[in-house]
PDB file of C-alpha atoms in Angstrom:
ATOM      1  CA  MET Y 780      -3.417   5.414 -16.991  1.00 69.00           C
ATOM      2  CA  ILE Y 781      -1.799   2.165 -18.127  1.00 83.00           C
ATOM      3  CA  PHE Y 782       1.504   3.225 -16.524  1.00 86.00           C
ATOM      4  CA  ALA Y 783      -0.258   3.943 -13.223  1.00 82.00           C
ATOM      5  CA  LEU Y 784      -1.852   0.491 -13.225  1.00 83.00           C
ATOM      6  CA  LEU Y 785       1.439  -1.172 -14.164  1.00 88.00           C
ATOM      7  CA  SER Y 786       3.192   0.617 -11.301  1.00 88.00           C
ATOM      8  CA  ALA Y 787       0.464  -0.530  -8.883  1.00 85.00           C
ATOM      9  CA  PHE Y 788       0.990  -4.135  -9.994  1.00 86.00           C
ATOM     10  CA  MET Y 789       4.781  -3.878  -9.709  1.00 88.00           C
ATOM     11  CA  PHE Y 790       4.580  -2.290  -6.250  1.00 85.00           C
ATOM     12  CA  ALA Y 791       2.201  -5.061  -5.144  1.00 83.00           C
ATOM     13  CA  PHE Y 792       4.686  -7.694  -6.316  1.00 84.00           C
ATOM     14  CA  SER Y 793       7.462  -5.732  -4.615  1.00 85.00           C
ATOM     15  CA  ASN Y 794       5.530  -5.678  -1.313  1.00 80.00           C
ATOM     16  CA  ILE Y 795       5.465  -9.477  -1.257  1.00 82.00           C
ATOM     17  CA  LEU Y 796       9.192  -9.682  -1.977  1.00 83.00           C
ATOM     18  CA  TRP Y 797       9.909  -7.138   0.794  1.00 78.00           C
ATOM     19  CA  LYS Y 798       7.765  -9.049   3.273  1.00 75.00           C
ATOM     20  CA  GLN Y 799       9.521 -12.338   2.527  1.00 78.00           C
ATOM     21  CA  LYS Y 800      13.061 -10.959   2.689  1.00 80.00           C
ATOM     22  CA  LEU Y 801      12.475  -8.945   5.884  1.00 74.00           C
ATOM     23  CA  ILE Y 802      11.956 -12.243   7.708  1.00 73.00           C
ATOM     24  CA  VAL Y 803      15.658 -13.068   7.301  1.00 75.00           C
ATOM     25  CA  VAL Y 804      17.371  -9.710   6.611  1.00 79.00           C
ATOM     26  CA  GLY Y 805      17.474  -6.497   8.678  1.00 77.00           C
ATOM     27  CA  THR Y 806      15.644  -3.406   7.394  1.00 77.00           C
ATOM     28  CA  ASN Y 807      18.660  -1.147   6.722  1.00 79.00           C
ATOM     29  CA  THR Y 808      20.658  -4.057   5.342  1.00 82.00           C
ATOM     30  CA  LEU Y 809      17.942  -5.083   2.893  1.00 84.00           C
ATOM     31  CA  ILE Y 810      17.361  -1.492   1.734  1.00 86.00           C
ATOM     32  CA  SER Y 811      21.094  -1.119   1.142  1.00 87.00           C
ATOM     33  CA  TYR Y 812      21.327  -4.394  -0.800  1.00 88.00           C
ATOM     34  CA  ARG Y 813      18.501  -3.478  -3.128  1.00 89.00           C
ATOM     35  CA  ALA Y 814      19.856   0.068  -3.568  1.00 91.00           C
ATOM     36  CA  ILE Y 815      23.206  -1.292  -4.781  1.00 92.00           C
ATOM     37  CA  PHE Y 816      21.375  -2.832  -7.722  1.00 93.00           C
ATOM     38  CA  THR Y 817      18.619  -0.243  -8.256  1.00 94.00           C
ATOM     39  CA  SER Y 818      21.068   2.682  -8.299  1.00 94.00           C
ATOM     40  CA  THR Y 819      23.391   0.848 -10.696  1.00 94.00           C
ATOM     41  CA  ILE Y 820      20.555  -0.132 -13.051  1.00 95.00           C
ATOM     42  CA  ALA Y 821      19.088   3.389 -13.004  1.00 94.00           C
ATOM     43  CA  ILE Y 822      22.419   5.121 -13.614  1.00 94.00           C
ATOM     44  CA  VAL Y 823      23.293   2.789 -16.507  1.00 94.00           C
ATOM     45  CA  LEU Y 824      19.863   3.364 -18.098  1.00 93.00           C
ATOM     46  CA  THR Y 825      20.227   7.122 -17.621  1.00 91.00           C
ATOM     47  CA  VAL Y 826      23.607   7.166 -19.358  1.00 90.00           C
ATOM     48  CA  ILE Y 827      22.350   5.007 -22.235  1.00 90.00           C
ATOM     49  CA  LEU Y 828      18.859   6.454 -22.794  1.00 87.00           C
ATOM     50  CA  CYS Y 829      18.956  10.087 -21.679  1.00 83.00           C
ATOM     51  CA  GLU Y 830      20.354  12.929 -23.736  1.00 78.00           C
ATOM     52  CA  PRO Y 831      23.201  14.942 -22.157  1.00 74.00           C
ATOM     53  CA  PHE Y 832      21.820  17.399 -19.615  1.00 69.00           C
ATOM     54  CA  THR Y 833      22.966  20.013 -17.120  1.00 70.00           C
ATOM     55  CA  PHE Y 834      21.697  20.553 -13.609  1.00 70.00           C
ATOM     56  CA  LYS Y 835      20.910  23.804 -11.919  1.00 79.00           C
ATOM     57  CA  ALA Y 836      21.630  23.821  -8.210  1.00 80.00           C
ATOM     58  CA  MET Y 837      17.934  24.335  -7.428  1.00 87.00           C
ATOM     59  CA  ASP Y 838      16.945  21.372  -9.626  1.00 86.00           C
ATOM     60  CA  PHE Y 839      19.352  19.147  -7.708  1.00 88.00           C
ATOM     61  CA  ILE Y 840      17.994  20.369  -4.361  1.00 91.00           C
ATOM     62  CA  LYS Y 841      14.387  19.720  -5.425  1.00 91.00           C
ATOM     63  CA  ILE Y 842      15.137  16.227  -6.748  1.00 92.00           C
ATOM     64  CA  THR Y 843      17.181  15.352  -3.678  1.00 94.00           C
ATOM     65  CA  SER Y 844      14.552  16.613  -1.235  1.00 94.00           C
ATOM     66  CA  GLY Y 845      11.918  14.457  -2.950  1.00 92.00           C
ATOM     67  CA  SER Y 846      14.284  11.484  -2.839  1.00 92.00           C
ATOM     68  CA  ILE Y 847      15.022  11.905   0.877  1.00 94.00           C
ATOM     69  CA  LEU Y 848      11.301  12.054   1.658  1.00 94.00           C
ATOM     70  CA  GLY Y 849      10.830   8.925  -0.456  1.00 90.00           C
ATOM     71  CA  PHE Y 850      13.483   7.147   1.616  1.00 90.00           C
ATOM     72  CA  ILE Y 851      11.793   8.180   4.875  1.00 93.00           C
ATOM     73  CA  GLY Y 852       8.485   6.806   3.555  1.00 90.00           C
ATOM     74  CA  LEU Y 853      10.139   3.564   2.462  1.00 84.00           C
ATOM     75  CA  TRP Y 854      11.882   3.052   5.803  1.00 86.00           C
ATOM     76  CA  CYS Y 855       8.646   3.654   7.714  1.00 88.00           C
ATOM     77  CA  MET Y 856       6.770   1.241   5.443  1.00 82.00           C
ATOM     78  CA  LEU Y 857       9.312  -1.535   5.972  1.00 80.00           C
ATOM     79  CA  VAL Y 858       9.392  -1.059   9.752  1.00 82.00           C
ATOM     80  CA  VAL Y 859       5.621  -1.574   9.823  1.00 80.00           C
ATOM     81  CA  ILE Y 860       5.276  -4.481   7.369  1.00 73.00           C
ATOM     82  CA  ARG Y 861       8.105  -6.300   9.117  1.00 71.00           C
ATOM     83  CA  ASN Y 862       5.937  -6.648  12.229  1.00 69.00           C
ATOM     84  CA  THR Y 863       2.331  -6.280  11.076  1.00 67.00           C
ATOM     85  CA  SER Y 864      -0.122  -7.174   8.341  1.00 63.00           C
ATOM     86  CA  LEU Y 865       0.116  -5.597   4.885  1.00 60.00           C
ATOM     87  CA  GLN Y 866      -3.522  -4.511   5.267  1.00 64.00           C
ATOM     88  CA  TRP Y 867      -2.487  -1.399   7.222  1.00 68.00           C
ATOM     89  CA  LEU Y 868      -0.637  -0.048   4.195  1.00 70.00           C
ATOM     90  CA  ALA Y 869      -4.003  -0.117   2.457  1.00 66.00           C
ATOM     91  CA  VAL Y 870      -5.755   1.792   5.220  1.00 69.00           C
ATOM     92  CA  TYR Y 871      -3.212   4.608   5.241  1.00 76.00           C
ATOM     93  CA  SER Y 872      -3.138   4.799   1.443  1.00 76.00           C
ATOM     94  CA  LEU Y 873      -6.578   6.403   1.640  1.00 72.00           C
ATOM     95  CA  ALA Y 874      -5.173   9.142   3.879  1.00 76.00           C
ATOM     96  CA  GLY Y 875      -2.667   9.844   1.100  1.00 81.00           C
ATOM     97  CA  VAL Y 876      -5.516  10.412  -1.362  1.00 79.00           C
ATOM     98  CA  VAL Y 877      -7.056  13.018   0.954  1.00 78.00           C
ATOM     99  CA  PHE Y 878      -3.682  14.735   1.436  1.00 82.00           C
ATOM    100  CA  ASN Y 879      -3.063  14.989  -2.313  1.00 82.00           C
ATOM    101  CA  ALA Y 880      -6.612  16.217  -3.001  1.00 82.00           C
ATOM    102  CA  VAL Y 881      -6.293  18.987  -0.399  1.00 81.00           C
ATOM    103  CA  TYR Y 882      -2.936  20.055  -1.834  1.00 84.00           C
ATOM    104  CA  LEU Y 883      -4.179  20.258  -5.434  1.00 84.00           C
ATOM    105  CA  ILE Y 884      -7.318  22.182  -4.467  1.00 80.00           C
ATOM    106  CA  VAL Y 885      -5.672  24.634  -2.037  1.00 80.00           C
ATOM    107  CA  PHE Y 886      -2.263  25.233  -3.624  1.00 85.00           C
ATOM    108  CA  GLU Y 887      -2.725  24.398  -7.315  1.00 81.00           C
ATOM    109  CA  SER Y 888      -6.367  25.529  -7.797  1.00 80.00           C
ATOM    110  CA  TYR Y 889      -7.028  22.254  -9.602  1.00 78.00           C
ATOM    111  CA  ASP Y 890     -10.464  21.519 -11.038  1.00 75.00           C
ATOM    112  CA  LEU Y 891     -11.074  17.957  -9.861  1.00 72.00           C
ATOM    113  CA  THR Y 892     -14.641  17.585 -11.154  1.00 77.00           C
ATOM    114  CA  SER Y 893     -13.555  15.181 -13.911  1.00 73.00           C
ATOM    115  CA  LEU Y 894     -12.146  12.836 -11.266  1.00 74.00           C
ATOM    116  CA  ILE Y 895     -15.238  12.693  -9.054  1.00 79.00           C
ATOM    117  CA  LEU Y 896     -17.087   9.720 -10.588  1.00 80.00           C
ATOM    118  CA  GLY Y 897     -14.044   7.507 -11.021  1.00 79.00           C
ATOM    119  CA  GLY Y 898     -12.737   8.616  -7.623  1.00 78.00           C
ATOM    120  CA  ILE Y 899     -16.000   7.627  -5.924  1.00 82.00           C
ATOM    121  CA  PHE Y 900     -15.807   4.129  -7.430  1.00 81.00           C
ATOM    122  CA  ILE Y 901     -12.181   3.729  -6.353  1.00 77.00           C
ATOM    123  CA  VAL Y 902     -12.690   5.030  -2.813  1.00 79.00           C
ATOM    124  CA  PHE Y 903     -15.845   2.930  -2.380  1.00 80.00           C
ATOM    125  CA  GLY Y 904     -14.042  -0.200  -3.552  1.00 78.00           C
ATOM    126  CA  PHE Y 905     -11.146   0.574  -1.248  1.00 72.00           C
ATOM    127  CA  ILE Y 906     -13.384   1.185   1.794  1.00 76.00           C
ATOM    128  CA  HIS Y 907     -15.205  -2.080   1.025  1.00 74.00           C
ATOM    129  CA  PHE Y 908     -11.830  -3.834   1.086  1.00 70.00           C
ATOM    130  CA  ALA Y 909     -10.617  -2.075   4.264  1.00 68.00           C
ATOM    131  CA  LEU Y 910     -13.797  -2.833   6.210  1.00 71.00           C
ATOM    132  CA  ASN Y 911     -13.641  -6.513   5.306  1.00 70.00           C
ATOM    133  CA  GLN Y 912      -9.986  -6.621   6.326  1.00 61.00           C
ATOM    134  CA  GLN Y 913     -10.787  -4.910   9.619  1.00 60.00           C
ATOM    135  CA  LYS Y 914     -13.064  -7.825  10.539  1.00 58.00           C
ATOM    136  CA  SER Y 915      -9.944  -9.969  10.813  1.00 56.00           C
ATOM    137  CA  GLY Y 916      -9.191  -8.164  14.069  1.00 50.00           C
ATOM    138  CA  LYS Y 917      -5.534  -7.426  13.238  1.00 56.00           C
ATOM    139  CA  SER Y 918      -4.796  -4.327  15.313  1.00 61.00           C
ATOM    140  CA  ILE Y 919      -1.486  -2.469  15.675  1.00 67.00           C
ATOM    141  CA  SER Y 920       0.110  -0.254  18.316  1.00 75.00           C
ATOM    142  CA  LEU Y 921      -0.045   3.535  18.522  1.00 79.00           C
ATOM    143  CA  ARG Y 922       3.659   3.650  17.627  1.00 83.00           C
ATOM    144  CA  ASN Y 923       3.000   1.832  14.358  1.00 81.00           C
ATOM    145  CA  HIS Y 924       0.067   4.142  13.603  1.00 82.00           C
ATOM    146  CA  LEU Y 925       2.403   7.140  14.002  1.00 88.00           C
ATOM    147  CA  ILE Y 926       5.017   5.500  11.766  1.00 88.00           C
ATOM    148  CA  LEU Y 927       2.343   4.878   9.117  1.00 86.00           C
ATOM    149  CA  LEU Y 928       1.263   8.515   9.350  1.00 88.00           C
ATOM    150  CA  VAL Y 929       4.855   9.672   8.793  1.00 92.00           C
ATOM    151  CA  MET Y 930       5.080   7.220   5.878  1.00 91.00           C
ATOM    152  CA  THR Y 931       1.929   8.633   4.277  1.00 89.00           C
ATOM    153  CA  ILE Y 932       3.002  12.262   4.614  1.00 92.00           C
ATOM    154  CA  SER Y 933       6.518  11.501   3.340  1.00 93.00           C
ATOM    155  CA  PHE Y 934       5.287   9.594   0.276  1.00 90.00           C
ATOM    156  CA  CYS Y 935       2.740  12.318  -0.537  1.00 90.00           C
ATOM    157  CA  LEU Y 936       5.280  15.150  -0.270  1.00 93.00           C
ATOM    158  CA  SER Y 937       7.783  13.144  -2.312  1.00 93.00           C
ATOM    159  CA  SER Y 938       5.143  12.534  -4.988  1.00 91.00           C
ATOM    160  CA  ILE Y 939       4.228  16.229  -5.174  1.00 92.00           C
ATOM    161  CA  ILE Y 940       7.874  17.350  -5.386  1.00 93.00           C
ATOM    162  CA  HIS Y 941       8.703  14.814  -8.092  1.00 93.00           C
ATOM    163  CA  TRP Y 942       5.541  15.756  -9.997  1.00 92.00           C
ATOM    164  CA  LYS Y 943       6.876  19.305 -10.099  1.00 92.00           C
ATOM    165  CA  ASN Y 944      10.273  18.006 -11.209  1.00 91.00           C
ATOM    166  CA  LEU Y 945       8.716  15.942 -13.988  1.00 91.00           C
ATOM    167  CA  CYS Y 946       6.698  18.933 -15.173  1.00 88.00           C
ATOM    168  CA  SER Y 947      10.034  20.742 -15.483  1.00 87.00           C
ATOM    169  CA  ASP Y 948      11.106  18.069 -18.019  1.00 84.00           C
ATOM    170  CA  ILE Y 949      13.479  16.276 -15.674  1.00 88.00           C
ATOM    171  CA  SER Y 950      13.770  12.639 -16.803  1.00 90.00           C
ATOM    172  CA  PRO Y 951      12.220   9.942 -14.589  1.00 92.00           C
ATOM    173  CA  LEU Y 952      15.480   7.993 -14.885  1.00 93.00           C
ATOM    174  CA  VAL Y 953      17.441  10.938 -13.488  1.00 92.00           C
ATOM    175  CA  ILE Y 954      15.078  11.112 -10.511  1.00 93.00           C
ATOM    176  CA  ILE Y 955      15.336   7.352  -9.905  1.00 94.00           C
ATOM    177  CA  SER Y 956      19.153   7.490 -10.139  1.00 94.00           C
ATOM    178  CA  ASN Y 957      19.253  10.315  -7.605  1.00 93.00           C
ATOM    179  CA  GLN Y 958      16.783   8.647  -5.263  1.00 93.00           C
ATOM    180  CA  GLU Y 959      18.414   5.224  -5.280  1.00 94.00           C
ATOM    181  CA  THR Y 960      21.897   6.673  -4.782  1.00 94.00           C
ATOM    182  CA  ILE Y 961      20.624   8.558  -1.730  1.00 93.00           C
ATOM    183  CA  VAL Y 962      18.867   5.411  -0.470  1.00 91.00           C
ATOM    184  CA  LEU Y 963      22.133   3.478  -0.864  1.00 92.00           C
ATOM    185  CA  PHE Y 964      24.132   6.118   1.027  1.00 92.00           C
ATOM    186  CA  ILE Y 965      21.724   6.535   3.952  1.00 89.00           C
ATOM    187  CA  SER Y 966      20.917   2.829   4.408  1.00 86.00           C
ATOM    188  CA  THR Y 967      24.587   1.785   4.222  1.00 86.00           C
ATOM    189  CA  LEU Y 968      25.429   4.495   6.750  1.00 87.00           C
ATOM    190  CA  GLY Y 969      22.744   2.984   8.988  1.00 82.00           C
ATOM    191  CA  VAL Y 970      24.388  -0.451   8.678  1.00 81.00           C
ATOM    192  CA  ILE Y 971      27.773   1.033   9.625  1.00 81.00           C
ATOM    193  CA  ILE Y 972      26.314   2.832  12.652  1.00 81.00           C
ATOM    194  CA  GLN Y 973      24.718  -0.438  13.777  1.00 74.00           C
ATOM    195  CA  ARG Y 974      28.158  -2.078  13.451  1.00 68.00           C
ATOM    196  CA  LYS Y 975      26.964  -4.867  11.189  1.00 64.00           C
ATOM    197  CA  LYS Y 976      29.679  -4.563   8.518  1.00 62.00           C
ATOM    198  CA  ASN Y 977      30.821  -8.207   8.785  1.00 63.00           C
ATOM    199  CA  ASP Y 978      27.280  -9.560   8.673  1.00 72.00           C
ATOM    200  CA  TYR Y 979      26.555  -7.215   5.762  1.00 74.00           C
ATOM    201  CA  ILE Y 980      29.059  -8.905   3.439  1.00 75.00           C
ATOM    202  CA  GLN Y 981      28.129 -12.437   4.499  1.00 75.00           C
ATOM    203  CA  GLU Y 982      24.405 -11.789   4.077  1.00 75.00           C
ATOM    204  CA  PHE Y 983      24.979 -10.158   0.688  1.00 77.00           C
ATOM    205  CA  ASN Y 984      26.622 -13.322  -0.632  1.00 79.00           C
ATOM    206  CA  LYS Y 985      23.525 -15.273   0.423  1.00 79.00           C
ATOM    207  CA  HIS Y 986      20.857 -12.939  -0.892  1.00 79.00           C
ATOM    208  CA  TYR Y 987      22.310 -11.073  -3.883  1.00 80.00           C
ATOM    209  CA  LYS Y 988      20.445 -13.132  -6.518  1.00 84.00           C
ATOM    210  CA  SER Y 989      16.978 -12.645  -5.031  1.00 85.00           C
ATOM    211  CA  THR Y 990      17.794  -9.015  -4.210  1.00 88.00           C
ATOM    212  CA  PHE Y 991      18.814  -8.375  -7.817  1.00 91.00           C
ATOM    213  CA  PHE Y 992      15.451  -9.722  -8.984  1.00 91.00           C
ATOM    214  CA  MET Y 993      13.724  -7.483  -6.434  1.00 89.00           C
ATOM    215  CA  ALA Y 994      15.719  -4.512  -7.738  1.00 91.00           C
ATOM    216  CA  ILE Y 995      14.523  -5.075 -11.313  1.00 93.00           C
ATOM    217  CA  ILE Y 996      10.894  -5.120 -10.131  1.00 92.00           C
ATOM    218  CA  LEU Y 997      11.445  -1.941  -8.099  1.00 92.00           C
ATOM    219  CA  VAL Y 998      13.108  -0.014 -10.932  1.00 93.00           C
ATOM    220  CA  LEU Y 999      10.183  -0.910 -13.220  1.00 94.00           C
ATOM    221  CA  ALA Y1000       7.697   0.080 -10.492  1.00 92.00           C
ATOM    222  CA  LEU Y1001       9.411   3.434  -9.939  1.00 92.00           C
ATOM    223  CA  LEU Y1002       9.746   4.120 -13.669  1.00 93.00           C
ATOM    224  CA  PHE Y1003       6.091   3.333 -14.433  1.00 93.00           C
ATOM    225  CA  SER Y1004       5.034   5.338 -11.380  1.00 91.00           C
ATOM    226  CA  LEU Y1005       6.953   8.462 -12.441  1.00 92.00           C
ATOM    227  CA  ILE Y1006       5.774   8.219 -16.058  1.00 92.00           C
ATOM    228  CA  GLY Y1007       2.203   7.859 -14.808  1.00 90.00           C
ATOM    229  CA  LEU Y1008       2.705  10.784 -12.425  1.00 90.00           C
ATOM    230  CA  LYS Y1009       3.992  12.985 -15.243  1.00 90.00           C
ATOM    231  CA  LYS Y1010       0.991  12.170 -17.438  1.00 87.00           C
ATOM    232  CA  THR Y1011      -1.565  12.691 -14.643  1.00 83.00           C
ATOM    233  CA  ASN Y1012      -1.158  14.284 -11.194  1.00 84.00           C
ATOM    234  CA  PRO Y1013      -0.493  13.162  -7.583  1.00 87.00           C
ATOM    235  CA  LEU Y1014      -4.204  12.672  -6.814  1.00 82.00           C
ATOM    236  CA  THR Y1015      -4.939  10.483  -9.833  1.00 81.00           C
ATOM    237  CA  MET Y1016      -1.846   8.392  -9.099  1.00 84.00           C
ATOM    238  CA  SER Y1017      -2.729   7.976  -5.425  1.00 80.00           C
ATOM    239  CA  LEU Y1018      -6.273   6.929  -6.394  1.00 77.00           C
ATOM    240  CA  VAL Y1019      -5.106   4.313  -8.877  1.00 76.00           C
ATOM    241  CA  VAL Y1020      -2.370   3.032  -6.568  1.00 75.00           C
ATOM    242  CA  LEU Y1021      -5.066   2.257  -3.969  1.00 72.00           C
ATOM    243  CA  ILE Y1022      -5.426  -1.010  -5.841  1.00 74.00           C
ATOM    244  CA  SER Y1023      -1.840  -1.983  -4.980  1.00 76.00           C
ATOM    245  CA  PRO Y1024      -2.501  -3.326  -1.439  1.00 70.00           C
ATOM    246  CA  ILE Y1025      -5.397  -5.396  -2.785  1.00 72.00           C
ATOM    247  CA  LEU Y1026      -3.261  -6.726  -5.631  1.00 76.00           C
ATOM    248  CA  THR Y1027      -0.672  -7.578  -2.980  1.00 74.00           C
ATOM    249  CA  LEU Y1028      -3.160  -9.874  -1.259  1.00 71.00           C
ATOM    250  CA  ILE Y1029      -4.195 -11.430  -4.578  1.00 74.00           C
ATOM    251  CA  LEU Y1030      -0.584 -12.085  -5.601  1.00 75.00           C
ATOM    252  CA  ASN Y1031       0.093 -13.388  -2.106  1.00 71.00           C
ATOM    253  CA  SER Y1032      -2.780 -15.814  -2.612  1.00 70.00           C
ATOM    254  CA  ILE Y1033      -1.469 -16.959  -5.999  1.00 72.00           C
ATOM    255  CA  LEU Y1034       2.222 -17.216  -5.098  1.00 68.00           C
ATOM    256  CA  LEU Y1035       2.014 -18.330  -1.469  1.00 61.00           C
ATOM    257  CA  LYS Y1036      -1.288 -20.248  -1.698  1.00 61.00           C
ATOM    258  CA  ASP Y1037      -3.054 -18.048   0.853  1.00 59.00           C
ATOM    259  CA  ARG Y1038      -6.830 -18.015   0.634  1.00 64.00           C
ATOM    260  CA  ILE Y1039      -8.373 -14.893  -0.903  1.00 64.00           C
ATOM    261  CA  SER Y1040     -11.886 -13.739  -0.069  1.00 67.00           C
ATOM    262  CA  PRO Y1041     -14.641 -12.959  -2.603  1.00 75.00           C
ATOM    263  CA  ALA Y1042     -14.869  -9.504  -0.961  1.00 72.00           C
ATOM    264  CA  CYS Y1043     -11.275  -8.791  -2.015  1.00 69.00           C
ATOM    265  CA  ILE Y1044     -12.021  -9.778  -5.619  1.00 74.00           C
ATOM    266  CA  LEU Y1045     -15.131  -7.574  -5.636  1.00 78.00           C
ATOM    267  CA  SER Y1046     -13.034  -4.642  -4.366  1.00 75.00           C
ATOM    268  CA  VAL Y1047     -10.604  -5.087  -7.252  1.00 70.00           C
ATOM    269  CA  ILE Y1048     -13.450  -5.085  -9.782  1.00 78.00           C
ATOM    270  CA  ILE Y1049     -14.906  -1.868  -8.316  1.00 79.00           C
ATOM    271  CA  ILE Y1050     -11.528  -0.102  -8.215  1.00 73.00           C
ATOM    272  CA  LEU Y1051     -10.648  -1.177 -11.763  1.00 70.00           C
ATOM    273  CA  SER Y1052     -14.016   0.202 -12.905  1.00 79.00           C
ATOM    274  CA  GLY Y1053     -13.133   3.496 -11.264  1.00 76.00           C
ATOM    275  CA  SER Y1054      -9.712   3.476 -12.957  1.00 68.00           C
ATOM    276  CA  ILE Y1055     -11.384   3.030 -16.337  1.00 70.00           C
ATOM    277  CA  LEU Y1056     -13.682   5.981 -15.591  1.00 72.00           C
ATOM    278  CA  LEU Y1057     -10.641   8.082 -14.671  1.00 68.00           C
ATOM    279  CA  ALA Y1058      -8.941   7.099 -17.924  1.00 60.00           C
ATOM    280  CA  ILE Y1059     -11.869   8.067 -20.159  1.00 65.00           C
ATOM    281  CA  SER Y1060     -12.494  11.316 -18.273  1.00 60.00           C
TER     282      SER Y1060
END
């Protein structure tokens, strides 16, 4: 459970970094910049830390399909947070919990009774947070709702596929290396199609230091997330990661001096209580 909570914290920190950089850098360009560093870091760690391994063609297809879905989810997330409040990521995170629960019950015949009490605490704390955020009156367009729905489905399917890969003893570092290499290829291709090659190099020289720092945070977030996923299941991970949007607001308050409401703090306490119940169950 500690890895799940660490990944939630790292993703929350990452969300703030994304939001800040998207103000000055295009979506595809920023994804490509970070993927240069994340793919390099992941590949180097894989070579150093992982024992020699061989791939079956089917293993490669499964890892790659999960990685592509992860990229689609990431792209959708960045399109939305570029133009809207981070609170909507929180709202659609709950839909991801429902998706994962339905999958485990229908297709994996999972007994989820041990997760009920902790899950109730987490969902209640999350709903408390979402309702208080809704009072701010920050609405979004139907287009952005559809993009968020695609994001949720993509992240859930990616999580399920990688869970299966991890259960087959495929190293988290191998999965991250594959995913970030694919992200680098697709995002850079997007930059080329948009004919922004000259701007790409100039912008990189301006932002490479901050992007490198972002990449370190993201690699840690992905690594902790996959380790947590391997030790639990997609539903438990999606429940615990519900705290990430709330942590994002708290970190935003600390780092950017934005005011945080008592309701947000109460939501964190409730969700952390639920996480503890999940851990001891």
